[in-house]
Structures are given as structure tokens and as C-alpha cells.
């Protein structure tokens, strides 16, 4: 029979207290084991290993419950710490995969954590499809922009090289917005001067200008013959006028 002295009984009581703390999910203080009988010393060492493992696991789980993943996993090598080491490894991999997805790598897939894996993988597939549609739309817009530039280039070339004078005016203000070189030569103005003029400036009689404008603004296409347009130097030239509407952004000209 092995008899337990008071000192040893105290150690056993401390061990019991620490185990109770662990079972309640609380950290415990490691025990010292100087000058203990070999059997008791071995027991204390094992209990301390358990306390250290629990402490490391606690320090890993508590921040994780607040959304913080520790840089290092629990260091303990016993079976109790193994699942948490594996969890740490998988979560670190998951963080890396999320970062890859954020950078446009939609080949990432998660194969652990059950329903979470399915939700994550479904999200990545949806993001990949959304990205594909966005890229497709961008290519479409780029192609349309290229076509528009080409049309504008052809239009500008046609306007510039036309034999007749061409000008564009605002139907609200009746102000000249743009004119080709042939028109400025015909009328004796430079480009900047032309863009400060209104339709009325070309007519000797405002009533005739109002009549022509009423006909022009009331029809999609309109022709006017034998009008006298006043040049910058005060002389007049006889002109025939053909007009049409054109869309310019949100307005017509």
C-alpha cells in the first residue's frame, strides 16, 4: 500500500483543481514538480503538457471567434492540438485562395468544411461568369467605339473635302456650332468668327430669316433656292440651301 503525505495530497488537489478548470473551458496554471516522487512527477508533467496545449488552443480559438486568424498554429504535438493545427492550415489556405479570387483567379476551389465549401465554390463560379460577361461587354464597347471613331473620321473627311459650304447650327439659339473650310472661304470669316455668328447674320431681312428657319425646323429635309447671304465684307452671294437634322449627343442640330 502506498501512503500519501500532506504535500503529495496538496499536489493531487491542485491537479484536480486544474483538471476541473480545463473541463470548464478555462485556462489553468502549470504546476511545479521539484522533489516529487517519480510517479507523481510524471503525472504532473503530463498534466502540464495538457495545460500548455489547452492554453495554446485557447489562444488560437479565441481570436478566431472574433475573426482573427493567428499567424502561427498551436505548437503542441499531442493529439488534442492536431485538429486545430489542421484547421489553421486549411484556414490559411482559404485566406490565400480568397486573395487569389480577389485578384481575378477564378480557378480556386475549396474541398473542406462541407456547406461552406459549396457556397464558396458557387460564389467563385458566379464571379467568374460575371467577369466573363463584363469582359465581353468591354470588348463590345471597345469595338463600337472603334466603329464610331471610324464613322466620325469618314464624316469629318467628307465635311472637310466637300465642294459646298457646310455649317451646323443649334436650333434653340440659332448659333453656328461648326463650319467647314469651304463655308468660311465663301463667307469671308475665319473659323473662330464663324462660331460667333447666328443664322440671322446672313440675312438682310430678319423676317425672311424667320420664315426660312420655320420651314427648316419644321421638316426633316428641306431645300431653299436663290437666297442672298451676306458676307463679312458686306457683299452678298447667291446660294441654294439644303438642310437636314442630325443627332448630336442628347440634342439635335
mmCIF file of C-alpha atoms in Angstrom:
data_model
loop_
_atom_site.group_PDB
_atom_site.id
_atom_site.type_symbol
_atom_site.label_atom_id
_atom_site.label_comp_id
_atom_site.label_asym_id
_atom_site.label_seq_id
_atom_site.Cartn_x
_atom_site.Cartn_y
_atom_site.Cartn_z
ATOM 1 C CA UNK A 1 0.000 0.000 0.000
ATOM 2 C CA UNK A 2 1.264 3.493 -0.924
ATOM 3 C CA UNK A 3 0.594 6.175 1.653
ATOM 4 C CA UNK A 4 0.195 9.815 0.572
ATOM 5 C CA UNK A 5 1.651 12.534 2.716
ATOM 6 C CA UNK A 6 0.239 16.008 3.120
ATOM 7 C CA UNK A 7 2.493 17.534 0.434
ATOM 8 C CA UNK A 8 1.532 14.929 -2.112
ATOM 9 C CA UNK A 9 -2.125 15.273 -1.196
ATOM 10 C CA UNK A 10 -1.817 19.005 -1.831
ATOM 11 C CA UNK A 11 -0.335 18.330 -5.276
ATOM 12 C CA UNK A 12 -3.154 15.937 -6.113
ATOM 13 C CA UNK A 13 -5.687 18.537 -5.037
ATOM 14 C CA UNK A 14 -4.003 21.112 -7.304
ATOM 15 C CA UNK A 15 -4.099 18.635 -10.175
ATOM 16 C CA UNK A 16 -7.793 18.042 -9.517
ATOM 17 C CA UNK A 17 -8.441 21.785 -9.460
ATOM 18 C CA UNK A 18 -6.563 22.338 -12.742
ATOM 19 C CA UNK A 19 -8.389 19.495 -14.477
ATOM 20 C CA UNK A 20 -11.677 20.934 -13.303
ATOM 21 C CA UNK A 21 -10.654 24.313 -14.759
ATOM 22 C CA UNK A 22 -9.845 22.702 -18.097
ATOM 23 C CA UNK A 23 -13.127 20.811 -18.164
ATOM 24 C CA UNK A 24 -14.919 24.114 -17.621
ATOM 25 C CA UNK A 25 -13.083 25.622 -20.582
ATOM 26 C CA UNK A 26 -10.788 27.859 -18.522
ATOM 27 C CA UNK A 27 -7.035 28.200 -18.523
ATOM 28 C CA UNK A 28 -5.101 26.632 -15.648
ATOM 29 C CA UNK A 29 -1.728 27.441 -14.123
ATOM 30 C CA UNK A 30 1.039 24.820 -14.703
ATOM 31 C CA UNK A 31 2.326 23.033 -11.595
ATOM 32 C CA UNK A 32 5.919 22.813 -10.344
ATOM 33 C CA UNK A 33 7.234 19.325 -9.644
ATOM 34 C CA UNK A 34 10.538 19.673 -7.781
ATOM 35 C CA UNK A 35 11.421 16.837 -5.375
ATOM 36 C CA UNK A 36 8.329 14.772 -6.153
ATOM 37 C CA UNK A 37 8.276 11.014 -6.225
ATOM 38 C CA UNK A 38 8.887 9.758 -9.808
ATOM 39 C CA UNK A 39 5.298 8.617 -10.366
ATOM 40 C CA UNK A 40 3.851 11.916 -9.174
ATOM 41 C CA UNK A 41 6.426 13.924 -11.109
ATOM 42 C CA UNK A 42 5.475 12.100 -14.324
ATOM 43 C CA UNK A 43 1.794 12.780 -13.660
ATOM 44 C CA UNK A 44 2.457 16.477 -13.110
ATOM 45 C CA UNK A 45 4.482 16.664 -16.347
ATOM 46 C CA UNK A 46 1.603 15.118 -18.293
ATOM 47 C CA UNK A 47 -0.898 17.465 -16.675
ATOM 48 C CA UNK A 48 1.317 20.440 -17.509
ATOM 49 C CA UNK A 49 1.553 19.329 -21.133
ATOM 50 C CA UNK A 50 -2.219 19.238 -21.202
ATOM 51 C CA UNK A 51 -2.389 22.722 -19.655
ATOM 52 C CA UNK A 52 0.102 24.148 -22.187
ATOM 53 C CA UNK A 53 -1.790 22.545 -25.096
ATOM 54 C CA UNK A 54 -5.115 23.874 -23.863
ATOM 55 C CA UNK A 55 -3.602 27.362 -23.433
ATOM 56 C CA UNK A 56 -2.246 27.378 -26.991
ATOM 57 C CA UNK A 57 -5.546 26.103 -28.387
ATOM 58 C CA UNK A 58 -7.402 28.747 -26.388
ATOM 59 C CA UNK A 59 -5.101 31.476 -27.747
ATOM 60 C CA UNK A 60 -5.875 30.195 -31.249
ATOM 61 C CA UNK A 61 -9.654 29.766 -30.900
ATOM 62 C CA UNK A 62 -10.476 32.989 -29.020
ATOM 63 C CA UNK A 63 -9.111 35.394 -31.715
ATOM 64 C CA UNK A 64 -10.608 33.140 -34.405
ATOM 65 C CA UNK A 65 -14.051 33.583 -32.845
ATOM 66 C CA UNK A 66 -13.515 37.332 -33.336
ATOM 67 C CA UNK A 67 -12.499 36.902 -36.989
ATOM 68 C CA UNK A 68 -8.724 36.982 -36.421
ATOM 69 C CA UNK A 69 -6.569 34.113 -37.691
ATOM 70 C CA UNK A 70 -3.294 33.706 -35.794
ATOM 71 C CA UNK A 71 -0.145 33.705 -37.895
ATOM 72 C CA UNK A 72 1.183 30.615 -36.148
ATOM 73 C CA UNK A 73 -0.769 27.424 -35.314
ATOM 74 C CA UNK A 74 -0.725 25.789 -31.850
ATOM 75 C CA UNK A 75 2.770 24.354 -31.259
ATOM 76 C CA UNK A 76 1.790 21.408 -29.071
ATOM 77 C CA UNK A 77 2.457 17.984 -30.599
ATOM 78 C CA UNK A 78 -0.224 15.936 -28.816
ATOM 79 C CA UNK A 79 -3.451 14.569 -30.290
ATOM 80 C CA UNK A 80 -5.546 17.322 -28.726
ATOM 81 C CA UNK A 81 -3.751 20.020 -30.759
ATOM 82 C CA UNK A 82 -3.646 18.113 -34.068
ATOM 83 C CA UNK A 83 -7.174 19.053 -35.281
ATOM 84 C CA UNK A 84 -6.518 22.700 -34.568
ATOM 85 C CA UNK A 85 -3.220 22.591 -36.445
ATOM 86 C CA UNK A 86 -5.081 21.128 -39.418
ATOM 87 C CA UNK A 87 -7.799 23.768 -39.091
ATOM 88 C CA UNK A 88 -5.169 26.512 -39.030
ATOM 89 C CA UNK A 89 -3.547 25.104 -42.168
ATOM 90 C CA UNK A 90 -6.861 24.913 -44.001
ATOM 91 C CA UNK A 91 -7.867 28.428 -42.972
ATOM 92 C CA UNK A 92 -4.522 29.837 -44.087
ATOM 93 C CA UNK A 93 -5.059 28.118 -47.432
ATOM 94 C CA UNK A 94 -8.583 29.543 -47.597
ATOM 95 C CA UNK A 95 -7.287 33.081 -46.936
ATOM 96 C CA UNK A 96 -4.770 32.654 -49.754
ATOM 97 C CA UNK A 97 -7.479 31.360 -52.094
ATOM 98 C CA UNK A 98 -9.748 34.307 -51.308
ATOM 99 C CA UNK A 99 -6.853 36.662 -52.102
ATOM 100 C CA UNK A 100 -6.318 34.861 -55.422
ATOM 101 C CA UNK A 101 -10.006 35.182 -56.285
ATOM 102 C CA UNK A 102 -9.843 38.914 -55.437
ATOM 103 C CA UNK A 103 -7.022 39.187 -57.987
ATOM 104 C CA UNK A 104 -9.124 37.520 -60.692
ATOM 105 C CA UNK A 105 -8.092 33.859 -60.363
ATOM 106 C CA UNK A 106 -11.433 32.037 -60.523
ATOM 107 C CA UNK A 107 -9.913 28.547 -60.665
ATOM 108 C CA UNK A 108 -9.775 28.311 -56.874
ATOM 109 C CA UNK A 109 -11.954 25.672 -55.192
ATOM 110 C CA UNK A 110 -12.407 24.679 -51.529
ATOM 111 C CA UNK A 111 -12.861 20.996 -50.671
ATOM 112 C CA UNK A 112 -13.313 21.038 -46.910
ATOM 113 C CA UNK A 113 -15.846 22.477 -44.460
ATOM 114 C CA UNK A 114 -18.934 20.961 -46.161
ATOM 115 C CA UNK A 115 -21.663 23.507 -46.931
ATOM 116 C CA UNK A 116 -19.209 26.389 -46.688
ATOM 117 C CA UNK A 117 -17.117 24.823 -49.460
ATOM 118 C CA UNK A 118 -20.198 24.524 -51.673
ATOM 119 C CA UNK A 119 -21.180 28.141 -51.023
ATOM 120 C CA UNK A 120 -17.634 29.390 -51.634
ATOM 121 C CA UNK A 121 -17.258 27.415 -54.852
ATOM 122 C CA UNK A 122 -20.666 28.595 -56.101
ATOM 123 C CA UNK A 123 -19.638 32.176 -55.377
ATOM 124 C CA UNK A 124 -16.396 31.773 -57.339
ATOM 125 C CA UNK A 125 -18.261 30.282 -60.302
ATOM 126 C CA UNK A 126 -20.711 33.208 -60.230
ATOM 127 C CA UNK A 127 -17.845 35.715 -60.063
ATOM 128 C CA UNK A 128 -16.120 34.012 -62.983
ATOM 129 C CA UNK A 129 -19.294 34.241 -65.074
ATOM 130 C CA UNK A 130 -19.810 37.873 -64.082
ATOM 131 C CA UNK A 131 -16.223 38.690 -65.008
ATOM 132 C CA UNK A 132 -16.659 36.918 -68.357
ATOM 133 C CA UNK A 133 -19.773 38.965 -69.131
ATOM 134 C CA UNK A 134 -18.045 42.200 -68.098
ATOM 135 C CA UNK A 135 -15.042 41.439 -70.312
ATOM 136 C CA UNK A 136 -17.368 40.552 -73.175
ATOM 137 C CA UNK A 137 -19.242 43.835 -72.733
ATOM 138 C CA UNK A 138 -15.971 45.782 -72.565
ATOM 139 C CA UNK A 139 -14.856 44.188 -75.847
ATOM 140 C CA UNK A 140 -18.235 45.061 -77.367
ATOM 141 C CA UNK A 141 -17.952 48.700 -76.220
ATOM 142 C CA UNK A 142 -14.376 48.930 -77.487
ATOM 143 C CA UNK A 143 -15.477 47.579 -80.866
ATOM 144 C CA UNK A 144 -18.403 50.007 -81.003
ATOM 145 C CA UNK A 145 -16.112 52.892 -80.028
ATOM 146 C CA UNK A 146 -13.730 51.899 -82.816
ATOM 147 C CA UNK A 147 -16.599 51.852 -85.323
ATOM 148 C CA UNK A 148 -17.774 55.239 -84.061
ATOM 149 C CA UNK A 149 -14.289 56.732 -84.437
ATOM 150 C CA UNK A 150 -14.089 55.355 -87.957
ATOM 151 C CA UNK A 151 -17.519 56.811 -88.827
ATOM 152 C CA UNK A 152 -16.569 60.158 -87.306
ATOM 153 C CA UNK A 153 -13.319 60.125 -89.264
ATOM 154 C CA UNK A 154 -15.158 59.428 -92.528
ATOM 155 C CA UNK A 155 -17.757 62.077 -91.678
ATOM 156 C CA UNK A 156 -15.083 64.657 -90.834
ATOM 157 C CA UNK A 157 -13.220 63.859 -94.049
ATOM 158 C CA UNK A 158 -16.400 64.198 -96.114
ATOM 159 C CA UNK A 159 -17.263 67.520 -94.486
ATOM 160 C CA UNK A 160 -13.747 68.877 -94.865
ATOM 161 C CA UNK A 161 -13.422 67.962 -98.545
ATOM 162 C CA UNK A 162 -16.966 68.854 -99.626
ATOM 163 C CA UNK A 163 -17.191 71.301 -102.532
ATOM 164 C CA UNK A 164 -20.075 73.161 -100.920
ATOM 165 C CA UNK A 165 -20.097 75.161 -97.725
ATOM 166 C CA UNK A 166 -21.449 73.247 -94.732
ATOM 167 C CA UNK A 167 -22.338 74.553 -91.285
ATOM 168 C CA UNK A 168 -24.080 73.123 -88.208
ATOM 169 C CA UNK A 169 -26.281 75.291 -86.023
ATOM 170 C CA UNK A 170 -28.154 74.956 -82.726
ATOM 171 C CA UNK A 171 -31.948 75.038 -83.326
ATOM 172 C CA UNK A 172 -32.510 76.705 -79.942
ATOM 173 C CA UNK A 173 -30.020 79.571 -80.103
ATOM 174 C CA UNK A 174 -29.647 79.647 -83.914
ATOM 175 C CA UNK A 175 -25.876 79.957 -83.299
ATOM 176 C CA UNK A 176 -23.317 78.367 -85.637
ATOM 177 C CA UNK A 177 -21.642 75.440 -83.875
ATOM 178 C CA UNK A 178 -19.257 74.289 -86.575
ATOM 179 C CA UNK A 179 -18.456 75.016 -90.247
ATOM 180 C CA UNK A 180 -16.173 73.543 -92.869
ATOM 181 C CA UNK A 181 -13.352 75.448 -94.522
ATOM 182 C CA UNK A 182 -15.286 75.921 -97.749
ATOM 183 C CA UNK A 183 -18.052 77.763 -95.900
ATOM 184 C CA UNK A 184 -15.625 80.139 -94.175
ATOM 185 C CA UNK A 185 -13.973 80.906 -97.518
ATOM 186 C CA UNK A 186 -17.339 81.587 -99.152
ATOM 187 C CA UNK A 187 -18.437 83.912 -96.347
ATOM 188 C CA UNK A 188 -15.077 85.596 -95.675
ATOM 189 C CA UNK A 189 -14.889 84.664 -91.955
ATOM 190 C CA UNK A 190 -12.276 82.658 -90.135
ATOM 191 C CA UNK A 191 -13.324 79.600 -88.091
ATOM 192 C CA UNK A 192 -13.458 81.407 -84.747
ATOM 193 C CA UNK A 193 -15.538 84.265 -86.156
ATOM 194 C CA UNK A 194 -17.951 81.833 -87.816
ATOM 195 C CA UNK A 195 -18.735 80.142 -84.486
ATOM 196 C CA UNK A 196 -19.814 83.505 -83.017
ATOM 197 C CA UNK A 197 -22.452 84.064 -85.724
ATOM 198 C CA UNK A 198 -26.189 83.340 -85.792
ATOM 199 C CA UNK A 199 -28.335 82.474 -88.800
ATOM 200 C CA UNK A 200 -29.803 85.984 -88.761
ATOM 201 C CA UNK A 201 -26.365 87.456 -89.504
ATOM 202 C CA UNK A 202 -26.544 86.088 -93.078
ATOM 203 C CA UNK A 203 -29.869 87.754 -93.955
ATOM 204 C CA UNK A 204 -30.611 91.351 -94.853
ATOM 205 C CA UNK A 205 -34.216 90.944 -93.678
ATOM 206 C CA UNK A 206 -34.907 89.203 -90.352
ATOM 207 C CA UNK A 207 -38.456 88.310 -91.424
ATOM 208 C CA UNK A 208 -37.086 86.222 -94.303
ATOM 209 C CA UNK A 209 -34.661 84.524 -91.905
ATOM 210 C CA UNK A 210 -37.563 83.684 -89.577
ATOM 211 C CA UNK A 211 -39.553 82.254 -92.500
ATOM 212 C CA UNK A 212 -36.656 80.058 -93.634
ATOM 213 C CA UNK A 213 -35.936 78.879 -90.080
ATOM 214 C CA UNK A 214 -39.583 77.968 -89.542
ATOM 215 C CA UNK A 215 -39.524 75.815 -92.681
ATOM 216 C CA UNK A 216 -36.135 74.280 -91.779
ATOM 217 C CA UNK A 217 -37.088 73.427 -88.186
ATOM 218 C CA UNK A 218 -40.432 72.002 -89.225
ATOM 219 C CA UNK A 219 -39.106 69.435 -91.711
ATOM 220 C CA UNK A 220 -36.587 66.584 -91.659
ATOM 221 C CA UNK A 221 -35.222 67.603 -95.057
ATOM 222 C CA UNK A 222 -35.686 70.972 -96.688
ATOM 223 C CA UNK A 223 -34.358 72.874 -99.685
ATOM 224 C CA UNK A 224 -34.298 76.619 -100.258
ATOM 225 C CA UNK A 225 -33.219 78.195 -103.526
ATOM 226 C CA UNK A 226 -31.948 81.585 -104.534
ATOM 227 C CA UNK A 227 -31.170 83.237 -101.224
ATOM 228 C CA UNK A 228 -28.777 86.155 -100.761
ATOM 229 C CA UNK A 229 -26.258 85.529 -97.978
ATOM 230 C CA UNK A 230 -24.291 88.477 -96.641
ATOM 231 C CA UNK A 231 -20.527 88.012 -96.410
ATOM 232 C CA UNK A 232 -18.231 89.564 -93.803
ATOM 233 C CA UNK A 233 -17.267 92.417 -96.144
ATOM 234 C CA UNK A 234 -20.949 93.332 -96.673
ATOM 235 C CA UNK A 235 -21.284 91.900 -100.164
ATOM 236 C CA UNK A 236 -23.870 89.238 -100.978
ATOM 237 C CA UNK A 237 -23.641 85.890 -102.716
ATOM 238 C CA UNK A 238 -26.492 83.886 -104.164
ATOM 239 C CA UNK A 239 -26.890 80.458 -102.512
ATOM 240 C CA UNK A 240 -29.103 77.379 -102.606
ATOM 241 C CA UNK A 241 -29.616 75.752 -99.207
ATOM 242 C CA UNK A 242 -30.251 72.094 -98.338
ATOM 243 C CA UNK A 243 -30.876 71.221 -94.701
ATOM 244 C CA UNK A 244 -31.304 68.072 -92.602
ATOM 245 C CA UNK A 245 -31.480 67.133 -88.938
ATOM 246 C CA UNK A 246 -28.704 65.272 -87.160
ATOM 247 C CA UNK A 247 -28.440 63.822 -83.650
ATOM 248 C CA UNK A 248 -25.570 65.216 -81.583
ATOM 249 C CA UNK A 249 -25.324 63.575 -78.165
ATOM 250 C CA UNK A 250 -28.600 64.298 -76.349
ATOM 251 C CA UNK A 251 -29.658 67.076 -78.737
ATOM 252 C CA UNK A 252 -30.429 67.563 -82.417
ATOM 253 C CA UNK A 253 -28.714 70.070 -84.740
#
